[in-house]
């Protein structure tokens, strides 16, 4: 799920600004994907929100998000992932390495992914916070220890799902907060473009997720 440090540290995207009543500022909108940022109390790092729709069943998106082995295909600048512990079909811990251009140090993180579904509304929540020390730290690599990500997937018709993704992550190390905030949209823009393509791969078209009800 690269969906942690990869959303906060690379190229600037110049866009118009729009403000809504929750404090979110629209930074980028393209091909149905809208990316917002907003300030967070007691933090110099802005939060990120991504909104879009995918023309697939919600269970297919869950299957892609839980497919750690192949997430390198769509997660921005992710070089390697592996499952540390599979708690259940709907819960796991995994390790991810994120490569960034020199002279910035590479980042790694450990994500705890847990999927739940509201029985009445069928809305699916995928919580994805980071934990600091489930595996030893590596020399020369900065561990991302403060990160909270969440996916909310709302079925809005046959084979269509509304996606709301939010993230607040501190990349750690010596990257200035103002620089991280400036570079906030490049990662999610490219990741969601590739995610759209990933969802159409034959491996996922007939996938069944036993803990998700369509």
PDB file of C-alpha atoms in Angstrom:
ATOM      1  CA  UNK A   1       0.000   0.000   0.000  1.00  0.00           C
ATOM      2  CA  UNK A   2       2.707   2.860  -0.761  1.00  0.00           C
ATOM      3  CA  UNK A   3       0.245   4.962   0.144  1.00  0.00           C
ATOM      4  CA  UNK A   4       2.307   6.495   3.130  1.00  0.00           C
ATOM      5  CA  UNK A   5       5.592   8.469   2.457  1.00  0.00           C
ATOM      6  CA  UNK A   6       5.070   8.303  -1.311  1.00  0.00           C
ATOM      7  CA  UNK A   7       2.300  10.885  -1.031  1.00  0.00           C
ATOM      8  CA  UNK A   8       4.379  13.654   0.473  1.00  0.00           C
ATOM      9  CA  UNK A   9       7.856  14.233  -0.882  1.00  0.00           C
ATOM     10  CA  UNK A  10       8.501  14.830  -4.601  1.00  0.00           C
ATOM     11  CA  UNK A  11       7.792  17.205  -7.504  1.00  0.00           C
ATOM     12  CA  UNK A  12       5.761  20.427  -7.315  1.00  0.00           C
ATOM     13  CA  UNK A  13       2.449  20.584  -9.149  1.00  0.00           C
ATOM     14  CA  UNK A  14       1.182  24.119  -9.816  1.00  0.00           C
ATOM     15  CA  UNK A  15      -2.592  24.272  -9.566  1.00  0.00           C
ATOM     16  CA  UNK A  16      -5.446  26.623  -8.716  1.00  0.00           C
ATOM     17  CA  UNK A  17      -6.719  26.842  -5.139  1.00  0.00           C
ATOM     18  CA  UNK A  18     -10.237  26.208  -3.846  1.00  0.00           C
ATOM     19  CA  UNK A  19     -11.440  26.187  -0.239  1.00  0.00           C
ATOM     20  CA  UNK A  20     -14.286  24.200   1.318  1.00  0.00           C
ATOM     21  CA  UNK A  21     -15.913  24.416   4.732  1.00  0.00           C
ATOM     22  CA  UNK A  22     -13.767  21.655   6.271  1.00  0.00           C
ATOM     23  CA  UNK A  23     -10.545  23.523   5.650  1.00  0.00           C
ATOM     24  CA  UNK A  24      -9.476  21.326   2.734  1.00  0.00           C
ATOM     25  CA  UNK A  25      -7.751  23.173  -0.112  1.00  0.00           C
ATOM     26  CA  UNK A  26      -8.070  21.699  -3.611  1.00  0.00           C
ATOM     27  CA  UNK A  27      -4.536  21.392  -5.000  1.00  0.00           C
ATOM     28  CA  UNK A  28      -4.985  19.222  -8.060  1.00  0.00           C
ATOM     29  CA  UNK A  29      -7.820  17.818 -10.161  1.00  0.00           C
ATOM     30  CA  UNK A  30      -7.331  15.597 -13.193  1.00  0.00           C
ATOM     31  CA  UNK A  31      -9.122  12.646 -14.790  1.00  0.00           C
ATOM     32  CA  UNK A  32     -11.682  12.476 -11.984  1.00  0.00           C
ATOM     33  CA  UNK A  33      -9.112  12.456  -9.170  1.00  0.00           C
ATOM     34  CA  UNK A  34      -9.188  15.410  -6.763  1.00  0.00           C
ATOM     35  CA  UNK A  35      -6.385  15.987  -4.263  1.00  0.00           C
ATOM     36  CA  UNK A  36      -6.739  18.297  -1.269  1.00  0.00           C
ATOM     37  CA  UNK A  37      -4.506  19.383   1.603  1.00  0.00           C
ATOM     38  CA  UNK A  38      -5.210  21.059   4.924  1.00  0.00           C
ATOM     39  CA  UNK A  39      -3.358  22.143   8.027  1.00  0.00           C
ATOM     40  CA  UNK A  40      -3.322  19.875  11.081  1.00  0.00           C
ATOM     41  CA  UNK A  41      -3.279  21.232  14.653  1.00  0.00           C
ATOM     42  CA  UNK A  42       0.099  20.853  16.379  1.00  0.00           C
ATOM     43  CA  UNK A  43       1.803  19.667  13.184  1.00  0.00           C
ATOM     44  CA  UNK A  44       3.838  21.427  10.506  1.00  0.00           C
ATOM     45  CA  UNK A  45       2.939  18.735   7.967  1.00  0.00           C
ATOM     46  CA  UNK A  46      -0.324  19.106   6.051  1.00  0.00           C
ATOM     47  CA  UNK A  47      -2.847  16.283   5.718  1.00  0.00           C
ATOM     48  CA  UNK A  48      -3.840  14.949   2.292  1.00  0.00           C
ATOM     49  CA  UNK A  49      -7.236  13.885   0.974  1.00  0.00           C
ATOM     50  CA  UNK A  50      -7.909  12.134  -2.339  1.00  0.00           C
ATOM     51  CA  UNK A  51     -11.405  11.737  -3.804  1.00  0.00           C
ATOM     52  CA  UNK A  52     -12.354   9.753  -6.901  1.00  0.00           C
ATOM     53  CA  UNK A  53     -14.656   7.080  -8.325  1.00  0.00           C
ATOM     54  CA  UNK A  54     -13.673   3.738  -9.823  1.00  0.00           C
ATOM     55  CA  UNK A  55     -15.910   1.688 -12.092  1.00  0.00           C
ATOM     56  CA  UNK A  56     -15.223  -1.594 -10.298  1.00  0.00           C
ATOM     57  CA  UNK A  57     -16.815  -3.518  -7.417  1.00  0.00           C
ATOM     58  CA  UNK A  58     -15.573  -2.389  -4.021  1.00  0.00           C
ATOM     59  CA  UNK A  59     -14.257  -5.880  -3.309  1.00  0.00           C
ATOM     60  CA  UNK A  60     -11.890  -5.633  -6.290  1.00  0.00           C
ATOM     61  CA  UNK A  61     -10.353  -2.475  -4.878  1.00  0.00           C
ATOM     62  CA  UNK A  62      -9.959  -4.171  -1.492  1.00  0.00           C
ATOM     63  CA  UNK A  63      -8.229  -7.099  -3.192  1.00  0.00           C
ATOM     64  CA  UNK A  64      -5.730  -4.743  -4.849  1.00  0.00           C
ATOM     65  CA  UNK A  65      -5.053  -2.843  -1.620  1.00  0.00           C
ATOM     66  CA  UNK A  66      -4.408  -6.090   0.261  1.00  0.00           C
ATOM     67  CA  UNK A  67      -2.166  -7.501  -2.479  1.00  0.00           C
ATOM     68  CA  UNK A  68       1.075  -6.333  -0.906  1.00  0.00           C
ATOM     69  CA  UNK A  69       3.286  -8.399  -3.216  1.00  0.00           C
ATOM     70  CA  UNK A  70       2.105  -6.563  -6.343  1.00  0.00           C
ATOM     71  CA  UNK A  71       1.585  -3.097  -4.889  1.00  0.00           C
ATOM     72  CA  UNK A  72       4.971  -2.012  -6.239  1.00  0.00           C
ATOM     73  CA  UNK A  73       3.238  -1.900  -9.633  1.00  0.00           C
ATOM     74  CA  UNK A  74       1.246   1.195  -8.676  1.00  0.00           C
ATOM     75  CA  UNK A  75       2.641   2.764  -5.505  1.00  0.00           C
ATOM     76  CA  UNK A  76       4.843   5.754  -6.265  1.00  0.00           C
ATOM     77  CA  UNK A  77       8.599   5.159  -5.828  1.00  0.00           C
ATOM     78  CA  UNK A  78       8.017   1.967  -3.832  1.00  0.00           C
ATOM     79  CA  UNK A  79      10.932  -0.409  -4.398  1.00  0.00           C
ATOM     80  CA  UNK A  80       9.990  -3.381  -2.216  1.00  0.00           C
ATOM     81  CA  UNK A  81       7.186  -4.646   0.017  1.00  0.00           C
ATOM     82  CA  UNK A  82       6.672  -7.788   2.031  1.00  0.00           C
ATOM     83  CA  UNK A  83       4.176  -9.096   4.567  1.00  0.00           C
ATOM     84  CA  UNK A  84       5.553  -9.306   8.094  1.00  0.00           C
ATOM     85  CA  UNK A  85       2.507 -10.904   9.682  1.00  0.00           C
ATOM     86  CA  UNK A  86      -0.862 -12.024   8.291  1.00  0.00           C
ATOM     87  CA  UNK A  87      -3.252 -11.765  11.241  1.00  0.00           C
ATOM     88  CA  UNK A  88      -6.329 -12.783   9.225  1.00  0.00           C
ATOM     89  CA  UNK A  89      -7.572 -12.434   5.623  1.00  0.00           C
ATOM     90  CA  UNK A  90      -8.628  -8.861   6.475  1.00  0.00           C
ATOM     91  CA  UNK A  91      -5.671  -7.791   8.641  1.00  0.00           C
ATOM     92  CA  UNK A  92      -1.920  -7.761   8.123  1.00  0.00           C
ATOM     93  CA  UNK A  93       1.340  -5.972   8.847  1.00  0.00           C
ATOM     94  CA  UNK A  94       3.737  -5.219   6.019  1.00  0.00           C
ATOM     95  CA  UNK A  95       7.091  -3.555   5.401  1.00  0.00           C
ATOM     96  CA  UNK A  96       7.740  -1.089   2.572  1.00  0.00           C
ATOM     97  CA  UNK A  97      10.854   0.623   1.242  1.00  0.00           C
ATOM     98  CA  UNK A  98      10.481   3.939  -0.600  1.00  0.00           C
ATOM     99  CA  UNK A  99      13.327   5.102  -2.830  1.00  0.00           C
ATOM    100  CA  UNK A 100      13.777   8.852  -3.242  1.00  0.00           C
ATOM    101  CA  UNK A 101      16.310  10.842  -5.279  1.00  0.00           C
ATOM    102  CA  UNK A 102      19.715  11.664  -3.831  1.00  0.00           C
ATOM    103  CA  UNK A 103      20.637  13.451  -1.606  1.00  0.00           C
ATOM    104  CA  UNK A 104      17.460  12.631   0.379  1.00  0.00           C
ATOM    105  CA  UNK A 105      17.688   9.362   2.323  1.00  0.00           C
ATOM    106  CA  UNK A 106      15.359   6.514   1.433  1.00  0.00           C
ATOM    107  CA  UNK A 107      12.405   5.944   3.750  1.00  0.00           C
ATOM    108  CA  UNK A 108      10.824   2.774   5.058  1.00  0.00           C
ATOM    109  CA  UNK A 109       7.718   2.065   7.114  1.00  0.00           C
ATOM    110  CA  UNK A 110       5.661  -0.703   8.667  1.00  0.00           C
ATOM    111  CA  UNK A 111       1.933  -0.477   7.994  1.00  0.00           C
ATOM    112  CA  UNK A 112      -0.857  -2.179   9.926  1.00  0.00           C
ATOM    113  CA  UNK A 113      -3.715  -2.750   7.489  1.00  0.00           C
ATOM    114  CA  UNK A 114      -7.162  -3.697   8.759  1.00  0.00           C
ATOM    115  CA  UNK A 115     -10.343  -3.911   6.683  1.00  0.00           C
ATOM    116  CA  UNK A 116     -13.860  -3.604   8.127  1.00  0.00           C
ATOM    117  CA  UNK A 117     -17.328  -3.207   6.604  1.00  0.00           C
ATOM    118  CA  UNK A 118     -20.539  -1.671   7.918  1.00  0.00           C
ATOM    119  CA  UNK A 119     -23.198  -4.371   7.605  1.00  0.00           C
ATOM    120  CA  UNK A 120     -26.039  -1.904   6.988  1.00  0.00           C
ATOM    121  CA  UNK A 121     -24.409   0.583   4.585  1.00  0.00           C
ATOM    122  CA  UNK A 122     -21.787  -1.773   3.077  1.00  0.00           C
ATOM    123  CA  UNK A 123     -19.247   1.038   3.430  1.00  0.00           C
ATOM    124  CA  UNK A 124     -15.734  -0.389   3.727  1.00  0.00           C
ATOM    125  CA  UNK A 125     -12.992   1.157   5.850  1.00  0.00           C
ATOM    126  CA  UNK A 126      -9.339   0.271   5.408  1.00  0.00           C
ATOM    127  CA  UNK A 127      -7.278   1.639   8.285  1.00  0.00           C
ATOM    128  CA  UNK A 128      -3.563   1.903   7.549  1.00  0.00           C
ATOM    129  CA  UNK A 129      -1.516   3.466  10.367  1.00  0.00           C
ATOM    130  CA  UNK A 130       2.243   3.011  10.613  1.00  0.00           C
ATOM    131  CA  UNK A 131       4.004   1.486  13.595  1.00  0.00           C
ATOM    132  CA  UNK A 132       7.661   2.252  14.332  1.00  0.00           C
ATOM    133  CA  UNK A 133       9.619  -0.831  15.302  1.00  0.00           C
ATOM    134  CA  UNK A 134       8.176  -4.197  14.277  1.00  0.00           C
ATOM    135  CA  UNK A 135      11.361  -4.860  12.284  1.00  0.00           C
ATOM    136  CA  UNK A 136      14.876  -3.492  12.949  1.00  0.00           C
ATOM    137  CA  UNK A 137      15.812  -0.160  11.437  1.00  0.00           C
ATOM    138  CA  UNK A 138      18.346  -0.062   8.600  1.00  0.00           C
ATOM    139  CA  UNK A 139      21.453   2.089   8.483  1.00  0.00           C
ATOM    140  CA  UNK A 140      21.043   5.048   6.159  1.00  0.00           C
ATOM    141  CA  UNK A 141      17.260   4.623   5.868  1.00  0.00           C
ATOM    142  CA  UNK A 142      14.833   6.913   7.731  1.00  0.00           C
ATOM    143  CA  UNK A 143      11.969   5.078   9.410  1.00  0.00           C
ATOM    144  CA  UNK A 144       8.543   6.739   9.014  1.00  0.00           C
ATOM    145  CA  UNK A 145       6.983   6.243  12.431  1.00  0.00           C
ATOM    146  CA  UNK A 146       4.228   8.881  12.530  1.00  0.00           C
ATOM    147  CA  UNK A 147       1.652   8.218   9.816  1.00  0.00           C
ATOM    148  CA  UNK A 148      -2.093   7.599   9.754  1.00  0.00           C
ATOM    149  CA  UNK A 149      -3.817   6.634   6.531  1.00  0.00           C
ATOM    150  CA  UNK A 150      -7.401   5.570   5.861  1.00  0.00           C
ATOM    151  CA  UNK A 151      -9.469   4.463   2.878  1.00  0.00           C
ATOM    152  CA  UNK A 152     -13.259   4.770   2.920  1.00  0.00           C
ATOM    153  CA  UNK A 153     -14.915   2.908   0.045  1.00  0.00           C
ATOM    154  CA  UNK A 154     -18.604   3.595  -0.572  1.00  0.00           C
ATOM    155  CA  UNK A 155     -20.529   1.524  -3.136  1.00  0.00           C
ATOM    156  CA  UNK A 156     -22.586   3.920  -5.276  1.00  0.00           C
ATOM    157  CA  UNK A 157     -24.155   1.535  -7.770  1.00  0.00           C
ATOM    158  CA  UNK A 158     -23.448  -1.713  -9.535  1.00  0.00           C
ATOM    159  CA  UNK A 159     -19.701  -2.102 -10.009  1.00  0.00           C
ATOM    160  CA  UNK A 160     -18.924   1.457  -8.950  1.00  0.00           C
ATOM    161  CA  UNK A 161     -17.256   2.727  -5.794  1.00  0.00           C
ATOM    162  CA  UNK A 162     -16.570   6.176  -4.360  1.00  0.00           C
ATOM    163  CA  UNK A 163     -13.094   6.430  -2.843  1.00  0.00           C
ATOM    164  CA  UNK A 164     -12.016   8.766  -0.057  1.00  0.00           C
ATOM    165  CA  UNK A 165      -8.400   8.447   1.019  1.00  0.00           C
ATOM    166  CA  UNK A 166      -6.860  10.538   3.806  1.00  0.00           C
ATOM    167  CA  UNK A 167      -3.302  10.647   5.089  1.00  0.00           C
ATOM    168  CA  UNK A 168      -1.285  12.559   7.633  1.00  0.00           C
ATOM    169  CA  UNK A 169       2.355  11.492   7.637  1.00  0.00           C
ATOM    170  CA  UNK A 170       5.621  12.950   8.867  1.00  0.00           C
ATOM    171  CA  UNK A 171       8.480  11.821   6.577  1.00  0.00           C
ATOM    172  CA  UNK A 172      10.991  12.296   9.388  1.00  0.00           C
ATOM    173  CA  UNK A 173      14.652  13.061   8.882  1.00  0.00           C
ATOM    174  CA  UNK A 174      15.884  16.412   7.649  1.00  0.00           C
ATOM    175  CA  UNK A 175      13.214  17.225   5.042  1.00  0.00           C
ATOM    176  CA  UNK A 176      11.808  20.669   5.978  1.00  0.00           C
ATOM    177  CA  UNK A 177       8.055  20.737   6.591  1.00  0.00           C
ATOM    178  CA  UNK A 178       7.557  23.536   4.061  1.00  0.00           C
ATOM    179  CA  UNK A 179       9.237  21.398   1.397  1.00  0.00           C
ATOM    180  CA  UNK A 180       7.126  18.327   2.163  1.00  0.00           C
ATOM    181  CA  UNK A 181       3.963  20.416   1.993  1.00  0.00           C
ATOM    182  CA  UNK A 182       4.999  21.926  -1.335  1.00  0.00           C
ATOM    183  CA  UNK A 183       5.563  18.489  -2.867  1.00  0.00           C
ATOM    184  CA  UNK A 184       2.327  16.946  -1.604  1.00  0.00           C
ATOM    185  CA  UNK A 185       0.435  16.118  -4.801  1.00  0.00           C
ATOM    186  CA  UNK A 186       2.915  14.376  -7.114  1.00  0.00           C
ATOM    187  CA  UNK A 187       2.821  11.022  -5.314  1.00  0.00           C
ATOM    188  CA  UNK A 188      -0.960  10.619  -5.061  1.00  0.00           C
ATOM    189  CA  UNK A 189      -1.504  11.864  -8.613  1.00  0.00           C
ATOM    190  CA  UNK A 190       0.736   9.199 -10.113  1.00  0.00           C
ATOM    191  CA  UNK A 191      -0.284   6.459  -7.674  1.00  0.00           C
ATOM    192  CA  UNK A 192      -3.998   6.847  -8.373  1.00  0.00           C
ATOM    193  CA  UNK A 193      -3.391   6.913 -12.130  1.00  0.00           C
ATOM    194  CA  UNK A 194      -1.542   3.606 -11.864  1.00  0.00           C
ATOM    195  CA  UNK A 195      -4.107   2.213  -9.403  1.00  0.00           C
ATOM    196  CA  UNK A 196      -6.814   2.749 -12.010  1.00  0.00           C
ATOM    197  CA  UNK A 197      -4.826   0.608 -14.443  1.00  0.00           C
ATOM    198  CA  UNK A 198      -3.997  -1.974 -11.778  1.00  0.00           C
ATOM    199  CA  UNK A 199      -7.713  -2.529 -11.116  1.00  0.00           C
ATOM    200  CA  UNK A 200      -8.222  -3.574 -14.732  1.00  0.00           C
ATOM    201  CA  UNK A 201      -5.606  -6.324 -14.753  1.00  0.00           C
ATOM    202  CA  UNK A 202      -7.005  -9.818 -15.446  1.00  0.00           C
ATOM    203  CA  UNK A 203      -5.743 -11.138 -12.101  1.00  0.00           C
ATOM    204  CA  UNK A 204      -8.336  -9.045 -10.252  1.00  0.00           C
ATOM    205  CA  UNK A 205     -11.346  -9.186 -12.567  1.00  0.00           C
ATOM    206  CA  UNK A 206     -12.967 -12.252 -11.016  1.00  0.00           C
ATOM    207  CA  UNK A 207     -11.470 -11.989  -7.563  1.00  0.00           C
ATOM    208  CA  UNK A 208     -13.670 -12.829  -4.564  1.00  0.00           C
ATOM    209  CA  UNK A 209     -13.082 -11.274  -1.151  1.00  0.00           C
ATOM    210  CA  UNK A 210     -14.927 -13.460   1.381  1.00  0.00           C
ATOM    211  CA  UNK A 211     -15.156 -10.819   4.113  1.00  0.00           C
ATOM    212  CA  UNK A 212     -16.719  -8.181   1.800  1.00  0.00           C
ATOM    213  CA  UNK A 213     -20.416  -8.087   0.906  1.00  0.00           C
ATOM    214  CA  UNK A 214     -21.308  -6.327  -2.322  1.00  0.00           C
TER     215      UNK A 214
END
